[in-house]
Amino acid sequence: MAELARVIDGKAFAERLRARVAAQVAALQRTHGLTPGLAVVLVGENPASQVYVRSKAKQTRESGMAAFDHHLPADASHASVLAQVEALNADPAVHGILVQLPLPPQVGEAEIIAAIDPAKDADGFHPVNAGRLWAGQEGLVPCTPLGCLLMLKETLGDLAGRRAIVLGRSNIVGKPMAALLLRESCTVTIVHSRTRDLAAECRRAEIVVAAVGRAEMVRGDWIAPGATVIDVGINRIDAGAGKTRLVGDVAYAEAAAVAGAITPVPGGVGPMTIACLLANTVTAACRQHGIAVPGT
Ligand code: NDP
């Protein structure tokens, strides 16, 4: 099948965003003596979480910011995680706080997220920031959907009036993605596991954002010719011979034969998430000090 779609290179895009963040950090240090700081709290030994946390700390330091890592044991009590978050809320060197999810069962996830100072909520998961996003107010926006939006705007320019569909309604991807597209004046449809005839809903859209966590669920004949497809999904499937490989929520080869532009998996949405986390930390630091984000 011929590949017609333009490939949206998330890796290159993330590199440019990280360079922009590093320049902003240097300007803040020069003009205000301010070094933004990001604290990451990891509870337990989840191997995937450890990889994410290491890579967040590395990229934070590479951008010139301060990285604070707090690793608590897997049996840490709810109260001790809460106390850690409260200490970071009170620390003036920390401008962004991220609690790596998932948390062990004895720690109440919703309560911990709600304990983060919304002004330092680098992940944008706090209910106050979720509410601000839907209310059209200034807040901090979840990193993955923010990265998707930046790539869509660079690919398509003005998004106003475009028909967009978001597959998935989670609090960390689907819902904030829909809110961001609405803020750009798209006509937004949100679909989920109880939607009737997903394929027909999808075929009407000029913008498709897939975030369902189902390997290659979105087929080529669900995509309207020329549509822009953003694949958030990260699914590990059996590749035979004892090997596995990563695929998205979209059947890539089929979709690329009809779409106008598409993100690959890996190398699409994934790299943008940490870059947006760095950008959110700079934004949070500037707001806490009442200064405009340099260079934006
Ligand atoms: P969740 O499991 O929290 O949400 C999945 C959503 O998809 C739900 O709203 C669910 O509907 C819907 N859904 C599930 N199955 C179907 C189906 N058969 N038909 C229609 N809708 C369905 O996942 P997340 O939002 O956290 O993540 C989605 C994907 O994105 C995952 O693959 C995840 O790994 C990836 N991801 C990637 C990131 C990145 O940096 N690239 C960051 C975060 C996530 P319902 O609500 O009805 O149950």
CSV table of C-alpha atoms and ligand atoms in Angstrom, one decimal:
chain,number,residue,atom,x,y,z
A,1,MET,CA,0.0,0.0,0.0
A,2,ALA,CA,1.5,3.4,-1.0
A,3,GLU,CA,2.2,5.8,1.8
A,4,LEU,CA,0.8,9.2,0.9
A,5,ALA,CA,0.5,11.0,4.2
A,6,ARG,CA,3.1,13.4,5.5
A,7,VAL,CA,4.8,12.0,8.5
A,8,ILE,CA,4.6,14.3,11.5
A,9,ASP,CA,8.0,13.9,13.1
A,10,GLY,CA,7.4,14.2,16.9
A,11,LYS,CA,11.0,13.7,17.7
A,12,ALA,CA,12.3,16.6,15.7
A,13,PHE,CA,9.4,18.7,16.9
A,14,ALA,CA,10.3,17.9,20.6
A,15,GLU,CA,13.9,18.7,19.9
A,16,ARG,CA,12.9,22.2,18.7
A,17,LEU,CA,10.6,22.7,21.7
A,18,ARG,CA,13.4,21.6,24.1
A,19,ALA,CA,15.8,24.1,22.5
A,20,ARG,CA,13.2,26.8,22.9
A,21,VAL,CA,12.7,25.9,26.6
A,22,ALA,CA,16.5,25.9,27.2
A,23,ALA,CA,16.8,29.4,25.6
A,24,GLN,CA,13.9,30.6,27.9
A,25,VAL,CA,15.6,29.1,31.0
A,26,ALA,CA,18.9,30.9,30.0
A,27,ALA,CA,17.0,34.2,29.6
A,28,LEU,CA,15.3,33.8,33.0
A,29,GLN,CA,18.6,33.1,34.7
A,30,ARG,CA,20.2,36.1,33.0
A,31,THR,CA,17.5,38.7,33.5
A,32,HIS,CA,15.9,37.5,36.7
A,33,GLY,CA,18.4,35.2,38.4
A,34,LEU,CA,15.6,32.6,38.3
A,35,THR,CA,16.3,28.8,37.7
A,36,PRO,CA,13.0,26.9,37.3
A,37,GLY,CA,12.9,23.7,39.2
A,38,LEU,CA,10.9,20.5,38.6
A,39,ALA,CA,10.4,17.9,41.4
A,40,VAL,CA,9.4,14.4,40.5
A,41,VAL,CA,8.0,12.0,43.1
A,42,LEU,CA,8.3,8.3,42.4
A,43,VAL,CA,6.7,5.7,44.8
A,44,GLY,CA,7.9,2.1,44.3
A,45,GLU,CA,9.9,0.2,41.7
A,46,ASN,CA,7.6,0.1,38.6
A,47,PRO,CA,10.2,-0.4,35.9
A,48,ALA,CA,8.4,1.7,33.2
A,49,SER,CA,7.9,4.5,35.8
A,50,GLN,CA,11.6,4.4,36.7
A,51,VAL,CA,12.5,4.8,33.0
A,52,TYR,CA,10.1,7.8,32.6
A,53,VAL,CA,11.4,9.5,35.8
A,54,ARG,CA,15.1,9.1,34.8
A,55,SER,CA,14.4,10.5,31.4
A,56,LYS,CA,12.4,13.4,32.8
A,57,ALA,CA,15.2,14.3,35.2
A,58,LYS,CA,17.9,14.1,32.5
A,59,GLN,CA,15.9,16.3,30.1
A,60,THR,CA,15.1,18.8,32.9
A,61,ARG,CA,18.9,19.2,33.7
A,62,GLU,CA,19.8,19.4,30.0
A,63,SER,CA,17.4,22.3,29.6
A,64,GLY,CA,19.3,24.2,32.4
A,65,MET,CA,16.6,23.7,35.0
A,66,ALA,CA,17.0,22.2,38.5
A,67,ALA,CA,15.7,18.6,38.9
A,68,PHE,CA,14.7,17.3,42.3
A,69,ASP,CA,14.0,13.5,42.5
A,70,HIS,CA,12.2,12.0,45.5
A,71,HIS,CA,12.0,8.3,45.5
A,72,LEU,CA,9.8,6.7,48.2
A,73,PRO,CA,9.6,2.9,48.8
A,74,ALA,CA,6.8,0.8,47.4
A,75,ASP,CA,5.3,0.4,50.9
A,76,ALA,CA,5.3,4.2,51.6
A,77,SER,CA,2.2,5.3,53.5
A,78,HIS,CA,-0.4,7.7,52.0
A,79,ALA,CA,0.5,10.1,54.8
A,80,SER,CA,4.2,10.1,53.9
A,81,VAL,CA,3.5,10.7,50.2
A,82,LEU,CA,1.2,13.6,51.2
A,83,ALA,CA,3.9,15.0,53.5
A,84,GLN,CA,6.4,14.9,50.6
A,85,VAL,CA,4.0,16.8,48.3
A,86,GLU,CA,3.3,19.4,51.0
A,87,ALA,CA,7.0,19.9,51.5
A,88,LEU,CA,7.5,20.5,47.8
A,89,ASN,CA,4.5,22.9,47.7
A,90,ALA,CA,6.3,25.0,50.4
A,91,ASP,CA,9.8,24.8,48.7
A,92,PRO,CA,10.5,28.1,46.8
A,93,ALA,CA,13.1,26.3,44.6
A,94,VAL,CA,10.4,24.0,43.2
A,95,HIS,CA,8.1,25.5,40.6
A,96,GLY,CA,6.7,22.3,39.1
A,97,ILE,CA,5.7,19.1,40.9
A,98,LEU,CA,4.9,15.8,39.2
A,99,VAL,CA,3.8,12.6,41.0
A,100,GLN,CA,4.6,9.7,38.8
A,101,LEU,CA,1.5,7.5,38.2
A,102,PRO,CA,0.4,4.8,38.9
A,103,LEU,CA,0.7,4.9,42.7
A,104,PRO,CA,0.6,1.8,44.9
A,105,PRO,CA,-2.8,0.8,46.1
A,106,GLN,CA,-2.4,2.1,49.7
A,107,VAL,CA,-1.8,5.6,48.3
A,108,GLY,CA,-5.0,7.5,47.2
A,109,GLU,CA,-4.2,8.9,43.8
A,110,ALA,CA,-7.0,11.5,43.6
A,111,GLU,CA,-6.2,12.9,47.0
A,112,ILE,CA,-2.4,13.1,46.3
A,113,ILE,CA,-3.1,15.0,43.0
A,114,ALA,CA,-5.5,17.3,44.7
A,115,ALA,CA,-2.8,18.1,47.4
A,116,ILE,CA,-0.4,19.5,44.7
A,117,ASP,CA,-0.5,23.3,44.7
A,118,PRO,CA,-2.4,24.0,41.3
A,119,ALA,CA,0.2,26.7,40.5
A,120,LYS,CA,3.0,24.0,40.6
A,121,ASP,CA,0.9,21.2,39.0
A,122,ALA,CA,3.3,20.6,36.0
A,123,ASP,CA,1.2,17.6,34.8
A,124,GLY,CA,-2.0,19.7,34.7
A,125,PHE,CA,-4.0,16.9,36.4
A,126,HIS,CA,-5.3,18.9,39.4
A,127,PRO,CA,-9.1,19.3,39.3
A,128,VAL,CA,-8.6,23.1,39.5
A,129,ASN,CA,-6.5,23.1,36.3
A,130,ALA,CA,-8.9,20.7,34.6
A,131,GLY,CA,-11.7,23.2,35.5
A,132,ARG,CA,-9.7,26.2,34.3
A,133,LEU,CA,-9.1,24.5,31.0
A,134,TRP,CA,-12.8,23.9,30.4
A,135,ALA,CA,-13.7,27.4,31.8
A,136,GLY,CA,-11.3,29.0,29.3
A,137,GLN,CA,-9.1,30.4,32.1
A,138,GLU,CA,-5.3,30.4,32.4
A,139,GLY,CA,-3.9,27.2,34.1
A,140,LEU,CA,-1.5,24.4,33.4
A,141,VAL,CA,-2.5,21.9,30.7
A,142,PRO,CA,-1.8,18.1,30.6
A,143,CYS,CA,1.4,17.5,28.7
A,144,THR,CA,0.3,14.8,26.2
A,145,PRO,CA,-2.7,16.6,24.8
A,146,LEU,CA,-0.7,19.9,24.8
A,147,GLY,CA,2.0,18.2,22.6
A,148,CYS,CA,-0.7,16.9,20.3
A,149,LEU,CA,-2.2,20.4,19.9
A,150,LEU,CA,1.2,22.0,19.1
A,151,MET,CA,1.8,19.4,16.4
A,152,LEU,CA,-1.7,19.9,15.0
A,153,LYS,CA,-1.2,23.7,14.8
A,154,GLU,CA,2.1,23.4,13.1
A,155,THR,CA,0.7,20.9,10.6
A,156,LEU,CA,-2.6,22.7,9.9
A,157,GLY,CA,-2.2,26.3,11.0
A,158,ASP,CA,-5.5,27.7,12.2
A,159,LEU,CA,-7.8,25.0,13.5
A,160,ALA,CA,-11.0,27.0,13.7
A,161,GLY,CA,-14.0,25.4,12.3
A,162,ARG,CA,-12.4,22.0,11.6
A,163,ARG,CA,-14.3,18.8,12.5
A,164,ALA,CA,-12.2,17.0,15.1
A,165,ILE,CA,-12.8,13.6,16.8
A,166,VAL,CA,-11.2,12.5,20.0
A,167,LEU,CA,-11.2,8.7,20.7
A,168,GLY,CA,-11.1,8.2,24.4
A,169,ARG,CA,-12.3,10.3,27.4
A,170,SER,CA,-9.6,9.8,30.1
A,171,ASN,CA,-8.8,12.7,32.4
A,172,ILE,CA,-5.2,12.7,31.2
A,173,VAL,CA,-5.6,12.6,27.4
A,174,GLY,CA,-9.1,12.4,25.9
A,175,LYS,CA,-11.0,15.1,27.9
A,176,PRO,CA,-8.2,17.7,28.0
A,177,MET,CA,-7.6,17.1,24.3
A,178,ALA,CA,-11.2,17.8,23.5
A,179,ALA,CA,-11.1,20.9,25.7
A,180,LEU,CA,-8.0,22.2,23.8
A,181,LEU,CA,-9.5,21.6,20.4
A,182,LEU,CA,-12.7,23.3,21.5
A,183,ARG,CA,-10.6,26.3,22.7
A,184,GLU,CA,-9.2,26.4,19.1
A,185,SER,CA,-12.8,26.6,17.8
A,186,CYS,CA,-12.9,23.1,16.3
A,187,THR,CA,-16.2,21.3,16.2
A,188,VAL,CA,-15.4,18.4,18.6
A,189,THR,CA,-16.8,14.9,18.9
A,190,ILE,CA,-15.7,12.7,21.8
A,191,VAL,CA,-16.2,9.0,21.4
A,192,HIS,CA,-15.6,6.1,23.9
A,193,SER,CA,-16.3,2.5,24.5
A,194,ARG,CA,-20.1,3.0,24.5
A,195,THR,CA,-20.2,4.9,21.2
A,196,ARG,CA,-22.2,3.3,18.4
A,197,ASP,CA,-20.5,3.0,15.0
A,198,LEU,CA,-17.1,4.5,15.8
A,199,ALA,CA,-16.0,4.1,12.2
A,200,ALA,CA,-18.8,6.3,10.8
A,201,GLU,CA,-18.1,9.0,13.5
A,202,CYS,CA,-14.4,8.9,12.6
A,203,ARG,CA,-14.9,9.2,8.8
A,204,ARG,CA,-16.5,12.6,9.3
A,205,ALA,CA,-13.5,14.1,11.0
A,206,GLU,CA,-10.7,16.2,9.5
A,207,ILE,CA,-8.7,15.7,12.6
A,208,VAL,CA,-8.5,12.3,14.4
A,209,VAL,CA,-6.8,12.0,17.8
A,210,ALA,CA,-6.8,8.4,18.9
A,211,ALA,CA,-6.2,7.7,22.7
A,212,VAL,CA,-7.9,4.4,23.5
A,213,GLY,CA,-5.1,2.0,24.3
A,214,ARG,CA,-6.2,-0.6,21.8
A,215,ALA,CA,-3.6,-1.8,19.4
A,216,GLU,CA,-4.4,-0.7,15.8
A,217,MET,CA,-8.1,-0.3,16.4
A,218,VAL,CA,-8.5,2.6,14.0
A,219,ARG,CA,-8.5,1.1,10.5
A,220,GLY,CA,-7.6,2.9,7.2
A,221,ASP,CA,-11.2,2.9,6.1
A,222,TRP,CA,-12.2,4.9,9.2
A,223,ILE,CA,-10.1,7.8,8.0
A,224,ALA,CA,-11.4,10.5,5.7
A,225,PRO,CA,-9.0,11.2,2.7
A,226,GLY,CA,-6.6,14.0,3.7
A,227,ALA,CA,-7.4,13.9,7.4
A,228,THR,CA,-4.7,14.6,10.0
A,229,VAL,CA,-4.2,11.7,12.4
A,230,ILE,CA,-2.6,12.0,15.8
A,231,ASP,CA,-1.9,8.6,17.4
A,232,VAL,CA,-1.5,8.8,21.2
A,233,GLY,CA,-1.6,5.0,21.7
A,234,ILE,CA,1.4,3.1,23.0
A,235,ASN,CA,0.7,-0.7,22.8
A,236,ARG,CA,3.2,-3.5,23.0
A,237,ILE,CA,2.2,-6.5,20.8
A,238,ASP,CA,3.7,-9.9,20.1
A,239,ALA,CA,5.9,-9.7,17.0
A,240,GLY,CA,6.6,-13.4,16.9
A,241,ALA,CA,9.9,-15.2,17.7
A,242,GLY,CA,9.6,-14.2,21.4
A,243,LYS,CA,9.9,-10.5,20.4
A,244,THR,CA,7.4,-7.6,21.0
A,245,ARG,CA,7.0,-4.3,19.2
A,246,LEU,CA,5.3,-1.0,19.8
A,247,VAL,CA,2.2,0.0,17.9
A,248,GLY,CA,-0.3,2.8,18.2
A,249,ASP,CA,-4.1,2.9,18.3
A,250,VAL,CA,-4.1,3.4,14.6
A,251,ALA,CA,-3.3,0.8,11.9
A,252,TYR,CA,-0.4,2.9,10.6
A,253,ALA,CA,0.2,1.6,7.0
A,254,GLU,CA,-3.5,1.6,6.2
A,255,ALA,CA,-4.2,5.0,7.6
A,256,ALA,CA,-1.1,6.6,6.1
A,257,ALA,CA,-2.4,5.5,2.7
A,258,VAL,CA,-5.4,7.8,3.0
A,259,ALA,CA,-4.5,10.5,5.6
A,260,GLY,CA,-3.0,13.8,4.8
A,261,ALA,CA,-0.6,13.7,7.7
A,262,ILE,CA,0.0,11.2,10.5
A,263,THR,CA,2.2,10.7,13.6
A,264,PRO,CA,4.2,7.4,13.8
A,265,VAL,CA,4.5,5.2,16.9
A,266,PRO,CA,7.1,5.4,18.2
A,267,GLY,CA,8.5,8.9,17.4
A,268,GLY,CA,5.2,10.8,17.2
A,269,VAL,CA,3.3,12.0,20.3
A,270,GLY,CA,5.6,10.3,22.9
A,271,PRO,CA,8.7,12.6,22.6
A,272,MET,CA,6.5,15.7,22.9
A,273,THR,CA,5.1,14.7,26.3
A,274,ILE,CA,8.4,15.4,28.3
A,275,ALA,CA,9.2,18.5,26.2
A,276,CYS,CA,5.7,19.9,27.1
A,277,LEU,CA,6.4,19.1,30.8
A,278,LEU,CA,9.6,21.2,30.6
A,279,ALA,CA,7.6,24.0,28.9
A,280,ASN,CA,4.9,23.8,31.7
A,281,THR,CA,7.6,24.1,34.4
A,282,VAL,CA,9.0,27.3,32.8
A,283,THR,CA,5.4,28.7,32.5
A,284,ALA,CA,4.7,27.8,36.2
A,285,ALA,CA,8.0,29.4,37.4
A,286,CYS,CA,7.3,32.6,35.4
A,287,ARG,CA,3.7,32.9,36.8
A,288,GLN,CA,4.9,32.3,40.4
A,289,HIS,CA,7.3,35.2,39.9
A,290,GLY,CA,4.9,37.4,38.0
A,291,ILE,CA,7.0,37.6,34.9
A,292,ALA,CA,6.1,37.0,31.3
A,293,VAL,CA,7.5,33.8,29.8
A,294,PRO,CA,10.5,35.0,27.8
A,295,GLY,CA,10.4,34.6,24.0
A,296,THR,CA,6.7,33.7,23.7
B,1,NDP,P1,-7.4,5.1,29.5
B,1,NDP,O1,-7.5,3.6,29.5
B,1,NDP,O2,-7.5,5.8,30.7
B,1,NDP,O3,-8.6,5.5,28.6
B,1,NDP,C1,-9.0,4.9,27.4
B,1,NDP,C2,-10.2,5.5,26.8
B,1,NDP,O4,-10.5,4.8,25.5
B,1,NDP,C3,-11.4,5.4,27.6
B,1,NDP,O5,-12.2,6.6,27.6
B,1,NDP,C4,-12.2,4.2,27.0
B,1,NDP,O6,-13.6,4.4,27.0
B,1,NDP,C5,-11.8,4.3,25.5
B,1,NDP,N1,-11.9,3.0,24.9
B,1,NDP,C6,-11.3,1.9,25.3
B,1,NDP,N2,-11.6,0.9,24.5
B,1,NDP,C7,-12.4,1.4,23.5
B,1,NDP,C8,-13.0,0.9,22.3
B,1,NDP,N3,-13.0,-0.4,22.0
B,1,NDP,N4,-13.8,1.7,21.6
B,1,NDP,C9,-13.9,3.0,21.9
B,1,NDP,N5,-13.3,3.6,23.0
B,1,NDP,C10,-12.6,2.8,23.8
B,1,NDP,O7,-6.1,5.4,28.6
B,1,NDP,P2,-5.3,6.8,28.5
B,1,NDP,O8,-6.2,7.9,28.0
B,1,NDP,O9,-4.5,7.0,29.7
B,1,NDP,O10,-4.3,6.4,27.3
B,1,NDP,C11,-4.7,6.0,26.0
B,1,NDP,C12,-3.5,5.5,25.2
B,1,NDP,O11,-2.6,6.6,25.1
B,1,NDP,C13,-2.8,4.4,25.9
B,1,NDP,O12,-2.3,3.5,24.8
B,1,NDP,C14,-1.6,5.0,26.6
B,1,NDP,O13,-0.5,4.1,26.7
B,1,NDP,C15,-1.3,6.1,25.6
B,1,NDP,N6,-0.7,7.3,26.3
B,1,NDP,C16,0.4,7.8,25.7
B,1,NDP,C17,1.1,8.9,26.2
B,1,NDP,C18,2.2,9.5,25.4
B,1,NDP,O14,3.1,10.2,26.0
B,1,NDP,N7,2.4,9.2,24.2
B,1,NDP,C19,0.7,9.5,27.5
B,1,NDP,C20,-0.5,8.9,28.0
B,1,NDP,C21,-1.2,7.8,27.4
B,1,NDP,P3,-14.5,4.4,28.4
B,1,NDP,O15,-14.2,5.7,29.0
B,1,NDP,O16,-15.9,4.2,27.9
B,1,NDP,O17,-14.0,3.2,29.1
